[in-house]
mmCIF file of C-alpha atoms in Angstrom:
data_model
loop_
_atom_site.group_PDB
_atom_site.id
_atom_site.type_symbol
_atom_site.label_atom_id
_atom_site.label_comp_id
_atom_site.label_asym_id
_atom_site.label_seq_id
_atom_site.Cartn_x
_atom_site.Cartn_y
_atom_site.Cartn_z
ATOM 1 C CA MET S 1 0.136 -0.047 0.017
ATOM 2 C CA THR S 2 1.325 3.039 -0.903
ATOM 3 C CA LYS S 3 1.696 6.016 1.738
ATOM 4 C CA VAL S 4 -0.984 8.385 -0.151
ATOM 5 C CA ASN S 5 -3.729 5.622 -0.031
ATOM 6 C CA LYS S 6 -2.811 4.272 4.184
ATOM 7 C CA PHE S 7 -3.235 7.684 4.862
ATOM 8 C CA LYS S 8 -6.792 8.180 2.998
ATOM 9 C CA SER S 9 -7.307 4.986 4.525
ATOM 10 C CA ILE S 10 -6.169 6.699 8.309
ATOM 11 C CA ILE S 11 -8.523 9.704 7.214
ATOM 12 C CA GLY S 12 -11.232 7.615 5.453
ATOM 13 C CA GLU S 13 -11.742 5.636 9.366
ATOM 14 C CA ILE S 14 -12.937 9.037 11.084
ATOM 15 C CA ASP S 15 -16.864 9.122 9.565
ATOM 16 C CA GLN S 16 -17.110 5.290 10.833
ATOM 17 C CA LEU S 17 -15.732 6.595 14.535
ATOM 18 C CA ILE S 18 -18.063 9.482 14.564
ATOM 19 C CA LYS S 19 -21.022 7.443 13.658
ATOM 20 C CA SER S 20 -19.974 4.526 15.856
ATOM 21 C CA ASN S 21 -20.365 7.423 19.070
ATOM 22 C CA ILE S 22 -17.222 7.205 20.164
ATOM 23 C CA THR S 23 -15.621 9.328 23.136
ATOM 24 C CA SER S 24 -11.809 9.496 23.322
ATOM 25 C CA LEU S 25 -11.593 7.150 25.950
ATOM 26 C CA SER S 26 -12.725 4.371 23.414
ATOM 27 C CA PRO S 27 -10.050 1.356 22.449
ATOM 28 C CA GLU S 28 -11.082 1.682 19.061
ATOM 29 C CA PHE S 29 -10.532 5.877 19.113
ATOM 30 C CA GLN S 30 -7.172 5.440 20.741
ATOM 31 C CA ALA S 31 -5.763 2.601 17.985
ATOM 32 C CA TRP S 32 -6.994 5.648 15.423
ATOM 33 C CA LYS S 33 -4.918 8.466 17.046
ATOM 34 C CA VAL S 34 -1.920 5.742 17.460
ATOM 35 C CA LYS S 35 -2.087 5.435 13.522
ATOM 36 C CA VAL S 36 -2.385 9.366 12.798
ATOM 37 C CA GLU S 37 0.548 10.100 14.986
ATOM 38 C CA ARG S 38 2.754 6.945 13.656
ATOM 39 C CA PHE S 39 1.707 8.355 10.071
ATOM 40 C CA LEU S 40 2.734 11.714 10.669
ATOM 41 C CA ILE S 41 6.190 10.945 12.656
ATOM 42 C CA SER S 42 7.206 8.651 9.740
ATOM 43 C CA GLU S 43 6.417 11.429 7.174
ATOM 44 C CA TYR S 44 7.263 14.724 8.987
ATOM 45 C CA GLY S 45 9.200 13.577 11.985
ATOM 46 C CA GLY S 46 8.697 13.212 15.505
ATOM 47 C CA GLU S 47 9.340 17.520 16.164
ATOM 48 C CA SER S 48 7.078 18.853 12.831
ATOM 49 C CA TYR S 49 4.420 21.115 12.273
ATOM 50 C CA GLU S 50 2.438 18.685 11.054
ATOM 51 C CA LEU S 51 2.364 16.440 14.155
ATOM 52 C CA LYS S 52 2.081 19.481 16.972
ATOM 53 C CA GLU S 53 -0.685 20.420 14.778
ATOM 54 C CA PHE S 54 -2.687 17.419 15.250
ATOM 55 C CA LYS S 55 -1.811 17.234 19.302
ATOM 56 C CA LYS S 56 -3.371 20.291 19.564
ATOM 57 C CA ILE S 57 -7.047 18.985 18.796
ATOM 58 C CA ARG S 58 -8.808 18.738 21.590
ATOM 59 C CA PHE S 59 -11.092 15.340 21.290
ATOM 60 C CA SER S 60 -12.340 15.774 24.513
ATOM 61 C CA LEU S 61 -13.926 18.259 27.665
ATOM 62 C CA SER S 62 -11.594 20.960 29.007
ATOM 63 C CA ILE S 63 -13.734 21.075 31.844
ATOM 64 C CA TYR S 64 -16.710 18.395 33.315
ATOM 65 C CA ALA S 65 -18.376 17.455 36.654
ATOM 66 C CA LEU S 66 -18.991 14.027 37.563
ATOM 67 C CA GLY S 67 -22.704 14.002 36.377
ATOM 68 C CA THR S 68 -21.187 15.141 32.906
ATOM 69 C CA PRO S 69 -23.291 12.593 30.734
ATOM 70 C CA GLU S 70 -21.668 10.697 28.334
ATOM 71 C CA SER S 71 -23.177 11.745 25.126
ATOM 72 C CA GLU S 72 -21.279 15.293 26.012
ATOM 73 C CA PHE S 73 -18.088 13.462 25.709
ATOM 74 C CA VAL S 74 -19.280 11.627 22.854
ATOM 75 C CA ALA S 75 -19.936 15.434 20.943
ATOM 76 C CA ALA S 76 -16.637 16.220 21.888
ATOM 77 C CA CYS S 77 -14.905 13.565 20.566
ATOM 78 C CA LYS S 78 -16.703 14.365 17.082
ATOM 79 C CA ARG S 79 -15.595 18.103 17.083
ATOM 80 C CA GLY S 80 -12.474 16.752 17.388
ATOM 81 C CA LEU S 81 -12.608 14.160 14.793
ATOM 82 C CA GLU S 82 -14.092 16.443 11.974
ATOM 83 C CA ARG S 83 -11.339 19.018 13.039
ATOM 84 C CA ALA S 84 -8.728 16.513 12.420
ATOM 85 C CA LYS S 85 -10.183 15.134 9.230
ATOM 86 C CA ALA S 86 -10.127 18.865 7.997
ATOM 87 C CA ILE S 87 -6.495 19.208 8.780
ATOM 88 C CA LEU S 88 -5.545 15.997 7.518
ATOM 89 C CA SER S 89 -6.974 15.878 4.283
ATOM 90 C CA THR S 90 -4.940 18.924 4.003
ATOM 91 C CA TYR S 91 -1.957 17.127 4.271
ATOM 92 C CA LEU S 92 -3.497 14.421 1.448
ATOM 93 C CA ASP S 93 -3.958 17.002 -0.888
ATOM 94 C CA GLU S 94 -0.224 18.050 -0.769
ATOM 95 C CA LEU S 95 0.967 13.965 -0.911
ATOM 96 C CA GLU S 96 -1.205 13.507 -3.715
ATOM 97 C CA GLU S 97 -0.217 16.318 -5.879
ATOM 98 C CA PHE S 98 3.261 16.178 -5.194
ATOM 99 C CA ASP S 99 3.852 12.302 -4.490
ATOM 100 C CA VAL S 100 7.798 11.907 -3.907
ATOM 101 C CA ASN S 101 7.964 9.247 -6.263
ATOM 102 C CA GLU S 102 7.089 11.043 -9.441
ATOM 103 C CA GLY S 103 10.369 12.321 -9.584
ATOM 104 C CA GLU S 104 13.268 14.640 -8.443
ATOM 105 C CA GLY S 105 10.977 18.227 -9.606
ATOM 106 C CA ASP S 106 7.955 17.301 -7.316
ATOM 107 C CA VAL S 107 10.128 16.224 -4.205
ATOM 108 C CA LYS S 108 11.539 19.640 -4.663
ATOM 109 C CA LYS S 109 7.635 20.931 -4.698
ATOM 110 C CA VAL S 110 6.949 18.479 -1.543
ATOM 111 C CA GLU S 111 10.364 20.718 0.222
ATOM 112 C CA ASN S 112 8.875 23.644 -0.491
ATOM 113 C CA LEU S 113 5.465 22.923 0.804
ATOM 114 C CA ALA S 114 7.084 21.465 3.899
ATOM 115 C CA LYS S 115 8.410 25.323 4.579
ATOM 116 C CA PRO S 116 6.570 27.673 6.519
ATOM 117 C CA LEU S 117 4.887 30.523 5.122
ATOM 118 C CA ILE S 118 3.553 34.007 6.542
ATOM 119 C CA LEU S 119 -0.357 35.138 5.637
ATOM 120 C CA LEU S 120 -0.788 38.973 6.921
ATOM 121 C CA SER S 121 -4.337 39.141 7.192
ATOM 122 C CA HIS S 122 -5.557 42.759 6.844
ATOM 123 C CA ARG S 123 -8.072 45.739 5.496
ATOM 124 C CA SER S 124 -6.492 47.205 3.185
ATOM 125 C CA THR S 125 -7.430 50.690 5.121
ATOM 126 C CA ASP S 126 -4.263 49.747 7.282
ATOM 127 C CA LYS S 127 -1.469 49.627 4.729
ATOM 128 C CA LYS S 128 0.635 51.821 6.930
ATOM 129 C CA TYR S 129 0.773 49.207 9.729
ATOM 130 C CA GLY S 130 1.433 46.363 7.423
ATOM 131 C CA ASP S 131 3.642 48.015 5.437
ATOM 132 C CA ALA S 132 5.588 48.195 9.074
ATOM 133 C CA ILE S 133 5.181 44.437 9.530
ATOM 134 C CA GLU S 134 6.010 43.299 6.072
ATOM 135 C CA ARG S 135 9.768 45.792 6.197
ATOM 136 C CA LEU S 136 10.217 44.131 10.115
ATOM 137 C CA LEU S 137 9.616 40.739 8.819
ATOM 138 C CA SER S 138 12.070 41.533 5.381
ATOM 139 C CA SER S 139 14.660 42.790 7.953
ATOM 140 C CA ILE S 140 15.235 39.814 10.317
ATOM 141 C CA GLY S 141 15.217 37.375 6.390
ATOM 142 C CA ILE S 142 12.051 36.224 5.383
ATOM 143 C CA ASP S 143 11.606 35.799 1.273
ATOM 144 C CA ASN S 144 9.079 37.581 -0.713
ATOM 145 C CA ASN S 145 7.302 33.702 -1.621
ATOM 146 C CA GLN S 146 7.118 33.502 2.015
ATOM 147 C CA LEU S 147 4.768 36.211 2.935
ATOM 148 C CA ILE S 148 1.230 36.618 1.472
ATOM 149 C CA TYR S 149 0.748 40.383 2.106
ATOM 150 C CA THR S 150 -1.578 41.487 -1.017
ATOM 151 C CA SER S 151 -1.486 45.206 -0.380
ATOM 152 C CA HIS S 152 2.654 44.692 -1.173
ATOM 153 C CA PRO S 153 3.889 44.130 -5.378
ATOM 154 C CA LEU S 154 6.351 41.862 -4.030
ATOM 155 C CA HIS S 155 3.912 39.577 -1.662
ATOM 156 C CA LYS S 156 0.544 40.049 -3.528
ATOM 157 C CA ILE S 157 -1.394 37.465 -4.881
ATOM 158 C CA PRO S 158 0.552 35.843 -8.270
ATOM 159 C CA LEU S 159 -1.016 37.710 -11.878
ATOM 160 C CA ASP S 160 -3.912 35.349 -12.882
ATOM 161 C CA LYS S 161 -4.729 33.523 -9.746
ATOM 162 C CA ASN S 162 -7.764 33.173 -8.312
ATOM 163 C CA ILE S 163 -7.609 34.845 -4.938
ATOM 164 C CA TYR S 164 -9.563 32.491 -3.040
ATOM 165 C CA GLU S 165 -8.194 29.173 -4.804
ATOM 166 C CA TYR S 166 -5.002 30.738 -4.116
ATOM 167 C CA LEU S 167 -5.249 31.227 -0.484
ATOM 168 C CA ARG S 168 -6.941 27.726 -0.210
ATOM 169 C CA GLU S 169 -3.788 25.903 -1.728
ATOM 170 C CA SER S 170 -1.895 28.016 0.748
ATOM 171 C CA PHE S 171 -3.702 27.336 4.169
ATOM 172 C CA GLY S 172 -2.670 23.742 2.660
ATOM 173 C CA ARG S 173 0.908 24.354 4.130
ATOM 174 C CA LYS S 174 2.181 25.185 7.358
ATOM 175 C CA ILE S 175 0.889 28.565 6.909
ATOM 176 C CA PHE S 176 1.456 31.019 10.368
ATOM 177 C CA VAL S 177 -0.965 33.878 10.166
ATOM 178 C CA ILE S 178 -0.636 37.687 11.530
ATOM 179 C CA VAL S 179 -4.231 38.904 11.971
ATOM 180 C CA LEU S 180 -3.612 42.776 12.123
ATOM 181 C CA TRP S 181 -7.040 43.497 13.539
ATOM 182 C CA SER S 182 -9.319 46.853 12.924
ATOM 183 C CA ASN S 183 -12.686 47.814 13.124
ATOM 184 C CA GLU S 184 -12.789 47.785 8.946
ATOM 185 C CA TYR S 185 -11.293 44.336 9.675
ATOM 186 C CA LEU S 186 -14.009 42.946 10.812
ATOM 187 C CA ASP S 187 -16.533 44.923 8.170
ATOM 188 C CA SER S 188 -15.063 42.971 5.560
ATOM 189 C CA PRO S 189 -16.209 39.701 4.630
ATOM 190 C CA ALA S 190 -12.755 38.582 2.847
ATOM 191 C CA CYS S 191 -11.068 39.303 6.161
ATOM 192 C CA LEU S 192 -13.494 37.324 7.969
ATOM 193 C CA ASN S 193 -12.941 34.269 5.710
ATOM 194 C CA GLU S 194 -9.376 34.664 5.943
ATOM 195 C CA MET S 195 -9.832 33.805 9.663
ATOM 196 C CA GLY S 196 -12.640 31.795 9.039
ATOM 197 C CA ALA S 197 -10.008 28.887 6.949
ATOM 198 C CA MET S 198 -7.715 29.775 9.190
ATOM 199 C CA TRP S 199 -9.586 28.508 12.434
ATOM 200 C CA VAL S 200 -10.584 25.324 10.400
ATOM 201 C CA THR S 201 -7.292 24.830 9.312
ATOM 202 C CA LEU S 202 -6.265 25.051 13.168
ATOM 203 C CA SER S 203 -3.385 27.463 12.117
ATOM 204 C CA ASP S 204 -1.058 28.900 14.104
ATOM 205 C CA TYR S 205 -2.216 33.036 14.849
ATOM 206 C CA THR S 206 -0.669 36.394 16.428
ATOM 207 C CA ASN S 207 -2.932 39.289 17.098
ATOM 208 C CA ILE S 208 -1.855 42.466 16.484
ATOM 209 C CA TYR S 209 -4.356 45.560 16.820
ATOM 210 C CA VAL S 210 -3.949 49.052 15.133
ATOM 211 C CA PRO S 211 -4.173 51.606 18.315
ATOM 212 C CA THR S 212 -7.856 52.883 17.407
ATOM 213 C CA PHE S 213 -9.032 49.024 18.010
ATOM 214 C CA ASP S 214 -12.578 49.131 19.693
ATOM 215 C CA PHE S 215 -12.145 45.696 21.838
ATOM 216 C CA SER S 216 -15.786 45.888 22.943
ATOM 217 C CA ASN S 217 -16.874 45.747 19.240
ATOM 218 C CA PRO S 218 -19.509 42.951 19.475
ATOM 219 C CA LYS S 219 -18.171 41.796 15.859
ATOM 220 C CA TYR S 220 -14.768 40.696 17.551
ATOM 221 C CA TYR S 221 -16.551 38.418 19.982
ATOM 222 C CA GLN S 222 -18.298 36.723 17.311
ATOM 223 C CA CYS S 223 -15.316 35.828 15.419
ATOM 224 C CA ALA S 224 -13.952 32.186 15.994
ATOM 225 C CA VAL S 225 -10.547 33.322 17.615
ATOM 226 C CA ASP S 226 -9.090 32.998 21.689
ATOM 227 C CA LYS S 227 -10.149 36.454 22.573
ATOM 228 C CA ASN S 228 -7.545 35.584 25.889
ATOM 229 C CA LYS S 229 -4.837 34.878 23.701
ATOM 230 C CA MET S 230 -1.888 38.095 24.545
ATOM 231 C CA GLY S 231 -1.658 40.258 21.272
ATOM 232 C CA ALA S 232 -0.164 43.390 20.759
ATOM 233 C CA VAL S 233 -1.459 46.845 20.065
ATOM 234 C CA LEU S 234 0.287 48.841 17.937
ATOM 235 C CA ASP S 235 0.634 52.148 20.536
ATOM 236 C CA GLY S 236 4.354 52.642 19.882
ATOM 237 C CA SER S 237 4.430 51.674 23.714
ATOM 238 C CA ASP S 238 7.139 49.145 25.846
ATOM 239 C CA ASN S 239 4.698 46.471 25.844
ATOM 240 C CA CYS S 240 4.527 47.072 22.165
ATOM 241 C CA LYS S 241 8.054 46.672 21.573
ATOM 242 C CA ALA S 242 8.531 43.992 23.834
ATOM 243 C CA SER S 243 5.804 41.879 21.925
ATOM 244 C CA MET S 244 7.534 41.935 18.501
ATOM 245 C CA VAL S 245 10.513 40.899 19.865
ATOM 246 C CA GLU S 246 8.796 37.965 20.867
ATOM 247 C CA LEU S 247 6.839 37.951 17.733
ATOM 248 C CA LYS S 248 10.890 37.620 15.839
ATOM 249 C CA ASN S 249 12.113 35.600 17.991
ATOM 250 C CA LYS S 250 9.057 32.764 17.258
ATOM 251 C CA ILE S 251 9.627 33.504 13.626
ATOM 252 C CA VAL S 252 13.323 32.820 13.315
ATOM 253 C CA ASP S 253 12.497 29.509 15.515
ATOM 254 C CA MET S 254 9.653 29.056 12.781
ATOM 255 C CA PHE S 255 11.766 29.542 9.850
ATOM 256 C CA ASP S 256 15.279 28.878 10.905
ATOM 257 C CA LEU S 257 17.104 32.481 10.579
ATOM 258 C CA HIS S 258 20.053 33.665 11.582
ATOM 259 C CA ILE S 259 19.595 37.224 11.476
ATOM 260 C CA ASP S 260 22.529 40.311 12.702
ATOM 261 C CA GLU S 261 21.206 41.646 15.947
ATOM 262 C CA SER S 262 22.571 45.032 15.191
ATOM 263 C CA GLN S 263 20.141 45.125 12.322
ATOM 264 C CA TRP S 264 17.465 43.730 13.737
ATOM 265 C CA ILE S 265 17.590 46.492 16.570
ATOM 266 C CA PHE S 266 17.833 48.982 14.015
ATOM 267 C CA SER S 267 14.666 47.866 12.298
ATOM 268 C CA LEU S 268 13.154 47.442 15.071
ATOM 269 C CA ASP S 269 13.427 51.180 16.380
ATOM 270 C CA GLN S 270 12.575 52.129 12.609
ATOM 271 C CA PHE S 271 9.371 49.702 13.002
ATOM 272 C CA MET S 272 8.596 51.823 16.414
ATOM 273 C CA GLU S 273 9.060 55.458 14.103
ATOM 274 C CA ASP S 274 7.000 53.675 11.200
ATOM 275 C CA ILE S 275 3.885 52.921 13.204
ATOM 276 C CA SER S 276 3.679 55.869 15.625
ATOM 277 C CA ASP S 277 4.258 58.507 12.922
#
């Protein structure tokens, strides 16, 4: 059995598990979970993004009492399995389209797909802040083809590409999303679609807010993001500066970058000036 067919078989078991009304403690679920993890380790490695993202999926209740009915545990397991199916299917699409057995050229494509990608999700009206973030990312070594930022000519959607199809393909990769929140962002269907794709694919993300963002906006509380996840407000404060250092460290680790610290300090100071103008 080829690895593609093996992976298809593993994903195909999800529907039957859901129909069986299992919980995360069921032997059938435990056996399936082990198969998934072993496959991801063999294909991507024990420290891979794919394995870590799978392990983030919750298949049980976070909080429950002694008298919590079993039906709630079944429902929680079902939600987790549905999420797992969505994210594992994106990995399967990659394997099917770029099977490494088809030739050296396809191997290189697979390697490219395995590399992380950053999406700067933003509203075009917030271009001032988006441009400042783009310059900061470029200063630490993020290449043009590693960043999707549609308001910049070097990071835009390629010519003749369908924008939503291109983003769909991108969410099939190891994608890290920087969400640039503003009140205008919440009024944009395109921006909310990007955020929805981020949620469905369980993509890692960081929240960054323009200084005028209204945290009491009811539309914000309807969004599928963790409101308790600490973000950064671009208000020029020391907290803002410290958060940018943390973001830099995260991206350097994610992309295995080696940076010039003196250049970074200069770029960070320039960033703080840019968002304050």
